[in-house]
PDB file of C-alpha atoms in Angstrom:
ATOM      1  CA  UNK A 109     324.285  52.012 143.549  1.00 40.00           C
ATOM      2  CA  UNK A 110     320.960  52.054 141.534  1.00 42.00           C
ATOM      3  CA  UNK A 111     317.737  52.374 142.931  1.00 41.00           C
ATOM      4  CA  UNK A 112     316.326  48.839 143.316  1.00 42.00           C
ATOM      5  CA  UNK A 113     319.798  48.216 145.455  1.00 42.00           C
ATOM      6  CA  UNK A 114     318.836  51.003 147.457  1.00 42.00           C
ATOM      7  CA  UNK A 115     315.038  49.610 147.955  1.00 45.00           C
ATOM      8  CA  UNK A 116     316.697  46.512 149.091  1.00 45.00           C
ATOM      9  CA  UNK A 117     319.332  47.573 151.472  1.00 47.00           C
ATOM     10  CA  UNK A 118     316.384  49.877 152.943  1.00 71.00           C
ATOM     11  CA  UNK A 119     314.201  46.447 153.028  1.00 79.00           C
ATOM     12  CA  UNK A 120     316.035  45.061 155.326  1.00 86.00           C
ATOM     13  CA  UNK A 121     314.771  46.294 158.825  1.00 89.00           C
ATOM     14  CA  UNK A 122     318.256  46.592 160.216  1.00 93.00           C
ATOM     15  CA  UNK A 123     317.272  49.665 161.658  1.00 93.00           C
ATOM     16  CA  UNK A 124     314.351  48.059 163.745  1.00 94.00           C
ATOM     17  CA  UNK A 125     315.958  44.751 164.186  1.00 95.00           C
ATOM     18  CA  UNK A 126     319.321  46.752 165.889  1.00 94.00           C
ATOM     19  CA  UNK A 127     317.206  48.325 168.083  1.00 95.00           C
ATOM     20  CA  UNK A 128     317.021  44.986 170.669  1.00 96.00           C
ATOM     21  CA  UNK A 129     319.499  42.680 171.991  1.00 96.00           C
ATOM     22  CA  UNK A 130     320.562  39.980 170.279  1.00 96.00           C
ATOM     23  CA  UNK A 131     317.849  37.393 172.510  1.00 96.00           C
ATOM     24  CA  UNK A 132     315.284  34.879 170.322  1.00 95.00           C
ATOM     25  CA  UNK A 133     312.713  36.169 173.195  1.00 96.00           C
ATOM     26  CA  UNK A 134     312.446  39.200 171.304  1.00 97.00           C
ATOM     27  CA  UNK A 135     311.482  37.571 167.497  1.00 97.00           C
ATOM     28  CA  UNK A 136     307.702  38.546 167.590  1.00 96.00           C
ATOM     29  CA  UNK A 137     308.380  42.181 169.041  1.00 96.00           C
ATOM     30  CA  UNK A 138     310.771  42.621 166.287  1.00 97.00           C
ATOM     31  CA  UNK A 139     308.552  41.077 163.585  1.00 97.00           C
ATOM     32  CA  UNK A 140     305.757  43.139 164.480  1.00 96.00           C
ATOM     33  CA  UNK A 141     308.242  46.265 164.232  1.00 96.00           C
ATOM     34  CA  UNK A 142     309.522  45.051 160.992  1.00 96.00           C
ATOM     35  CA  UNK A 143     306.135  45.157 159.942  1.00 93.00           C
ATOM     36  CA  UNK A 144     304.853  48.504 161.305  1.00 91.00           C
ATOM     37  CA  UNK A 145     307.570  49.999 158.860  1.00 92.00           C
ATOM     38  CA  UNK A 146     306.835  48.437 156.028  1.00 92.00           C
ATOM     39  CA  UNK A 147     303.192  47.381 156.778  1.00 89.00           C
ATOM     40  CA  UNK A 148     304.449  43.346 155.592  1.00 93.00           C
ATOM     41  CA  UNK A 149     307.486  41.625 156.351  1.00 96.00           C
ATOM     42  CA  UNK A 150     309.757  41.439 153.438  1.00 96.00           C
ATOM     43  CA  UNK A 151     311.853  38.703 152.413  1.00 95.00           C
ATOM     44  CA  UNK A 152     315.029  41.125 153.030  1.00 95.00           C
ATOM     45  CA  UNK A 153     314.283  41.806 156.565  1.00 96.00           C
ATOM     46  CA  UNK A 154     313.669  38.167 157.617  1.00 96.00           C
ATOM     47  CA  UNK A 155     317.159  36.844 156.193  1.00 96.00           C
ATOM     48  CA  UNK A 156     318.953  39.796 157.944  1.00 96.00           C
ATOM     49  CA  UNK A 157     316.895  39.039 161.081  1.00 97.00           C
ATOM     50  CA  UNK A 158     317.855  35.228 160.787  1.00 97.00           C
ATOM     51  CA  UNK A 159     321.416  36.579 160.774  1.00 96.00           C
ATOM     52  CA  UNK A 160     321.294  38.899 163.248  1.00 97.00           C
ATOM     53  CA  UNK A 161     319.530  36.318 165.881  1.00 97.00           C
ATOM     54  CA  UNK A 162     321.565  33.452 164.270  1.00 96.00           C
ATOM     55  CA  UNK A 163     318.503  31.573 163.698  1.00 96.00           C
ATOM     56  CA  UNK A 164     316.911  30.018 160.472  1.00 97.00           C
ATOM     57  CA  UNK A 165     314.898  31.877 158.384  1.00 97.00           C
ATOM     58  CA  UNK A 166     312.715  28.918 158.243  1.00 96.00           C
ATOM     59  CA  UNK A 167     312.261  29.432 161.831  1.00 96.00           C
ATOM     60  CA  UNK A 168     310.628  33.216 161.137  1.00 96.00           C
ATOM     61  CA  UNK A 169     309.101  32.347 158.179  1.00 96.00           C
ATOM     62  CA  UNK A 170     307.588  29.489 160.337  1.00 95.00           C
ATOM     63  CA  UNK A 171     306.132  32.379 162.888  1.00 95.00           C
ATOM     64  CA  UNK A 172     305.541  35.097 160.169  1.00 94.00           C
ATOM     65  CA  UNK A 173     303.055  32.162 158.648  1.00 93.00           C
ATOM     66  CA  UNK A 174     301.523  31.301 161.750  1.00 93.00           C
ATOM     67  CA  UNK A 175     300.412  34.571 163.333  1.00 89.00           C
ATOM     68  CA  UNK A 176     297.483  35.949 161.307  1.00 80.00           C
ATOM     69  CA  UNK A 177     298.315  39.283 162.487  1.00 82.00           C
ATOM     70  CA  UNK A 178     301.849  39.199 160.118  1.00 90.00           C
ATOM     71  CA  UNK A 179     302.205  39.367 157.231  1.00 91.00           C
ATOM     72  CA  UNK A 180     304.629  38.060 154.156  1.00 93.00           C
ATOM     73  CA  UNK A 181     302.863  40.386 151.334  1.00 90.00           C
ATOM     74  CA  UNK A 182     302.001  43.950 151.327  1.00 91.00           C
ATOM     75  CA  UNK A 183     299.138  45.471 153.117  1.00 90.00           C
ATOM     76  CA  UNK A 184     297.448  48.186 152.139  1.00 93.00           C
ATOM     77  CA  UNK A 185     297.384  51.756 154.192  1.00 93.00           C
ATOM     78  CA  UNK A 186     293.863  51.266 155.526  1.00 96.00           C
ATOM     79  CA  UNK A 187     292.819  47.851 156.560  1.00 94.00           C
ATOM     80  CA  UNK A 188     289.482  46.964 156.241  1.00 97.00           C
ATOM     81  CA  UNK A 189     287.833  44.025 158.931  1.00 96.00           C
ATOM     82  CA  UNK A 190     284.719  42.921 158.090  1.00 97.00           C
ATOM     83  CA  UNK A 191     282.851  41.023 160.889  1.00 96.00           C
ATOM     84  CA  UNK A 192     281.343  37.393 159.785  1.00 95.00           C
ATOM     85  CA  UNK A 193     280.237  36.471 163.349  1.00 95.00           C
ATOM     86  CA  UNK A 194     276.728  35.003 163.819  1.00 96.00           C
ATOM     87  CA  UNK A 195     274.882  38.347 164.077  1.00 96.00           C
ATOM     88  CA  UNK A 196     276.793  39.973 161.712  1.00 96.00           C
ATOM     89  CA  UNK A 197     276.520  37.142 159.625  1.00 96.00           C
ATOM     90  CA  UNK A 198     272.244  36.879 160.074  1.00 97.00           C
ATOM     91  CA  UNK A 199     272.200  41.007 159.440  1.00 97.00           C
ATOM     92  CA  UNK A 200     273.893  41.081 156.171  1.00 96.00           C
ATOM     93  CA  UNK A 201     277.883  41.055 156.583  1.00 96.00           C
ATOM     94  CA  UNK A 202     278.266  38.661 153.168  1.00 97.00           C
ATOM     95  CA  UNK A 203     276.372  41.476 151.018  1.00 97.00           C
ATOM     96  CA  UNK A 204     278.585  44.070 152.789  1.00 97.00           C
ATOM     97  CA  UNK A 205     281.756  41.895 152.164  1.00 98.00           C
ATOM     98  CA  UNK A 206     280.227  41.583 148.514  1.00 97.00           C
ATOM     99  CA  UNK A 207     279.935  45.626 147.838  1.00 97.00           C
ATOM    100  CA  UNK A 208     283.686  46.037 149.119  1.00 98.00           C
ATOM    101  CA  UNK A 209     284.709  43.405 146.786  1.00 98.00           C
ATOM    102  CA  UNK A 210     283.189  44.466 144.046  1.00 97.00           C
ATOM    103  CA  UNK A 211     284.136  48.421 144.605  1.00 97.00           C
ATOM    104  CA  UNK A 212     287.878  47.637 146.004  1.00 97.00           C
ATOM    105  CA  UNK A 213     288.241  44.517 142.981  1.00 97.00           C
ATOM    106  CA  UNK A 214     289.803  42.410 145.572  1.00 97.00           C
ATOM    107  CA  UNK A 215     288.477  39.177 147.658  1.00 96.00           C
ATOM    108  CA  UNK A 216     289.604  39.023 151.650  1.00 95.00           C
ATOM    109  CA  UNK A 217     293.404  38.690 152.178  1.00 91.00           C
ATOM    110  CA  UNK A 218     293.695  41.036 149.452  1.00 93.00           C
ATOM    111  CA  UNK A 219     295.037  44.520 149.100  1.00 94.00           C
ATOM    112  CA  UNK A 220     294.323  46.855 146.352  1.00 96.00           C
ATOM    113  CA  UNK A 221     297.159  47.459 143.226  1.00 94.00           C
ATOM    114  CA  UNK A 222     297.699  50.923 144.704  1.00 94.00           C
ATOM    115  CA  UNK A 223     297.926  49.450 148.254  1.00 93.00           C
ATOM    116  CA  UNK A 224     295.566  52.113 149.501  1.00 95.00           C
ATOM    117  CA  UNK A 225     293.538  49.046 150.980  1.00 97.00           C
ATOM    118  CA  UNK A 226     293.393  45.533 152.107  1.00 95.00           C
ATOM    119  CA  UNK A 227     290.459  43.345 153.442  1.00 95.00           C
ATOM    120  CA  UNK A 228     290.067  40.407 156.003  1.00 93.00           C
ATOM    121  CA  UNK A 229     287.260  38.986 157.860  1.00 94.00           C
ATOM    122  CA  UNK A 230     287.171  37.968 161.045  1.00 93.00           C
ATOM    123  CA  UNK A 231     284.769  35.332 163.254  1.00 94.00           C
ATOM    124  CA  UNK A 232     283.723  38.509 165.157  1.00 94.00           C
ATOM    125  CA  UNK A 233     284.652  41.908 166.101  1.00 94.00           C
ATOM    126  CA  UNK A 234     282.441  42.195 169.121  1.00 94.00           C
ATOM    127  CA  UNK A 235     279.574  44.815 168.302  1.00 95.00           C
ATOM    128  CA  UNK A 236     277.003  42.484 167.386  1.00 95.00           C
ATOM    129  CA  UNK A 237     274.327  45.103 168.799  1.00 96.00           C
ATOM    130  CA  UNK A 238     275.501  47.127 165.547  1.00 97.00           C
ATOM    131  CA  UNK A 239     275.752  44.176 163.157  1.00 97.00           C
ATOM    132  CA  UNK A 240     276.855  44.476 160.810  1.00 98.00           C
ATOM    133  CA  UNK A 241     279.689  45.532 161.660  1.00 98.00           C
ATOM    134  CA  UNK A 242     283.300  46.440 160.102  1.00 97.00           C
ATOM    135  CA  UNK A 243     286.685  48.365 160.819  1.00 97.00           C
ATOM    136  CA  UNK A 244     288.632  50.415 159.055  1.00 97.00           C
ATOM    137  CA  UNK A 245     292.003  50.901 160.666  1.00 94.00           C
ATOM    138  CA  UNK A 246     290.512  51.605 164.393  1.00 91.00           C
ATOM    139  CA  UNK A 247     287.230  52.791 163.502  1.00 97.00           C
ATOM    140  CA  UNK A 248     284.354  51.195 163.976  1.00 97.00           C
ATOM    141  CA  UNK A 249     281.003  51.192 161.201  1.00 98.00           C
ATOM    142  CA  UNK A 250     277.732  49.689 162.149  1.00 97.00           C
ATOM    143  CA  UNK A 251     274.628  48.722 161.259  1.00 98.00           C
ATOM    144  CA  UNK A 252     276.074  48.772 157.442  1.00 97.00           C
ATOM    145  CA  UNK A 253     274.080  48.566 154.520  1.00 96.00           C
ATOM    146  CA  UNK A 254     275.615  48.049 150.855  1.00 95.00           C
ATOM    147  CA  UNK A 255     274.601  52.047 149.884  1.00 94.00           C
ATOM    148  CA  UNK A 256     276.777  52.933 152.755  1.00 97.00           C
ATOM    149  CA  UNK A 257     280.235  51.270 151.588  1.00 97.00           C
ATOM    150  CA  UNK A 258     280.858  53.602 148.648  1.00 95.00           C
ATOM    151  CA  UNK A 259     280.475  56.806 150.975  1.00 95.00           C
ATOM    152  CA  UNK A 260     282.854  55.276 153.899  1.00 97.00           C
ATOM    153  CA  UNK A 261     285.554  54.135 151.569  1.00 97.00           C
ATOM    154  CA  UNK A 262     285.025  57.689 150.005  1.00 94.00           C
ATOM    155  CA  UNK A 263     286.294  59.012 153.208  1.00 94.00           C
ATOM    156  CA  UNK A 264     289.651  57.530 152.627  1.00 94.00           C
ATOM    157  CA  UNK A 265     290.083  57.916 149.429  1.00 91.00           C
ATOM    158  CA  UNK A 266     289.959  62.165 150.441  1.00 85.00           C
ATOM    159  CA  UNK A 267     286.565  62.281 148.412  1.00 76.00           C
ATOM    160  CA  UNK A 268     283.566  64.474 150.072  1.00 61.00           C
TER     161      UNK A 268
END
């Protein structure tokens, strides 16, 4: 077996899938666990889950595309979420987003080639008092300015 075949087998998520009973009610939880393992839901995993649950791949694809938290494309190790709610927008969230796009070379919904960062936008993070706000993974950054972005990203790149 060559490396590509081995990687394909490893992307089927069977180790995750088989932790659950063969019941439709666990579908979303299984998809979430597969995504947690791979940072997205590989096609091979959808096919393996469809076979396991005896359901069409199209049904699983529909779920994976319906829920914004699920992704069929690889996501970065660090998920950047920029708030564009009213308070953040007025305080300059789009200027912050522009700086992120310039530094990382990606737009919202995109992932850097090295799979280090992904950018998303949301309507509200719930931290209006410190607008504009972004999160990286589970850490909040408020009162942002474009100058702060390079330094913050440096923390995640291992720069001092």
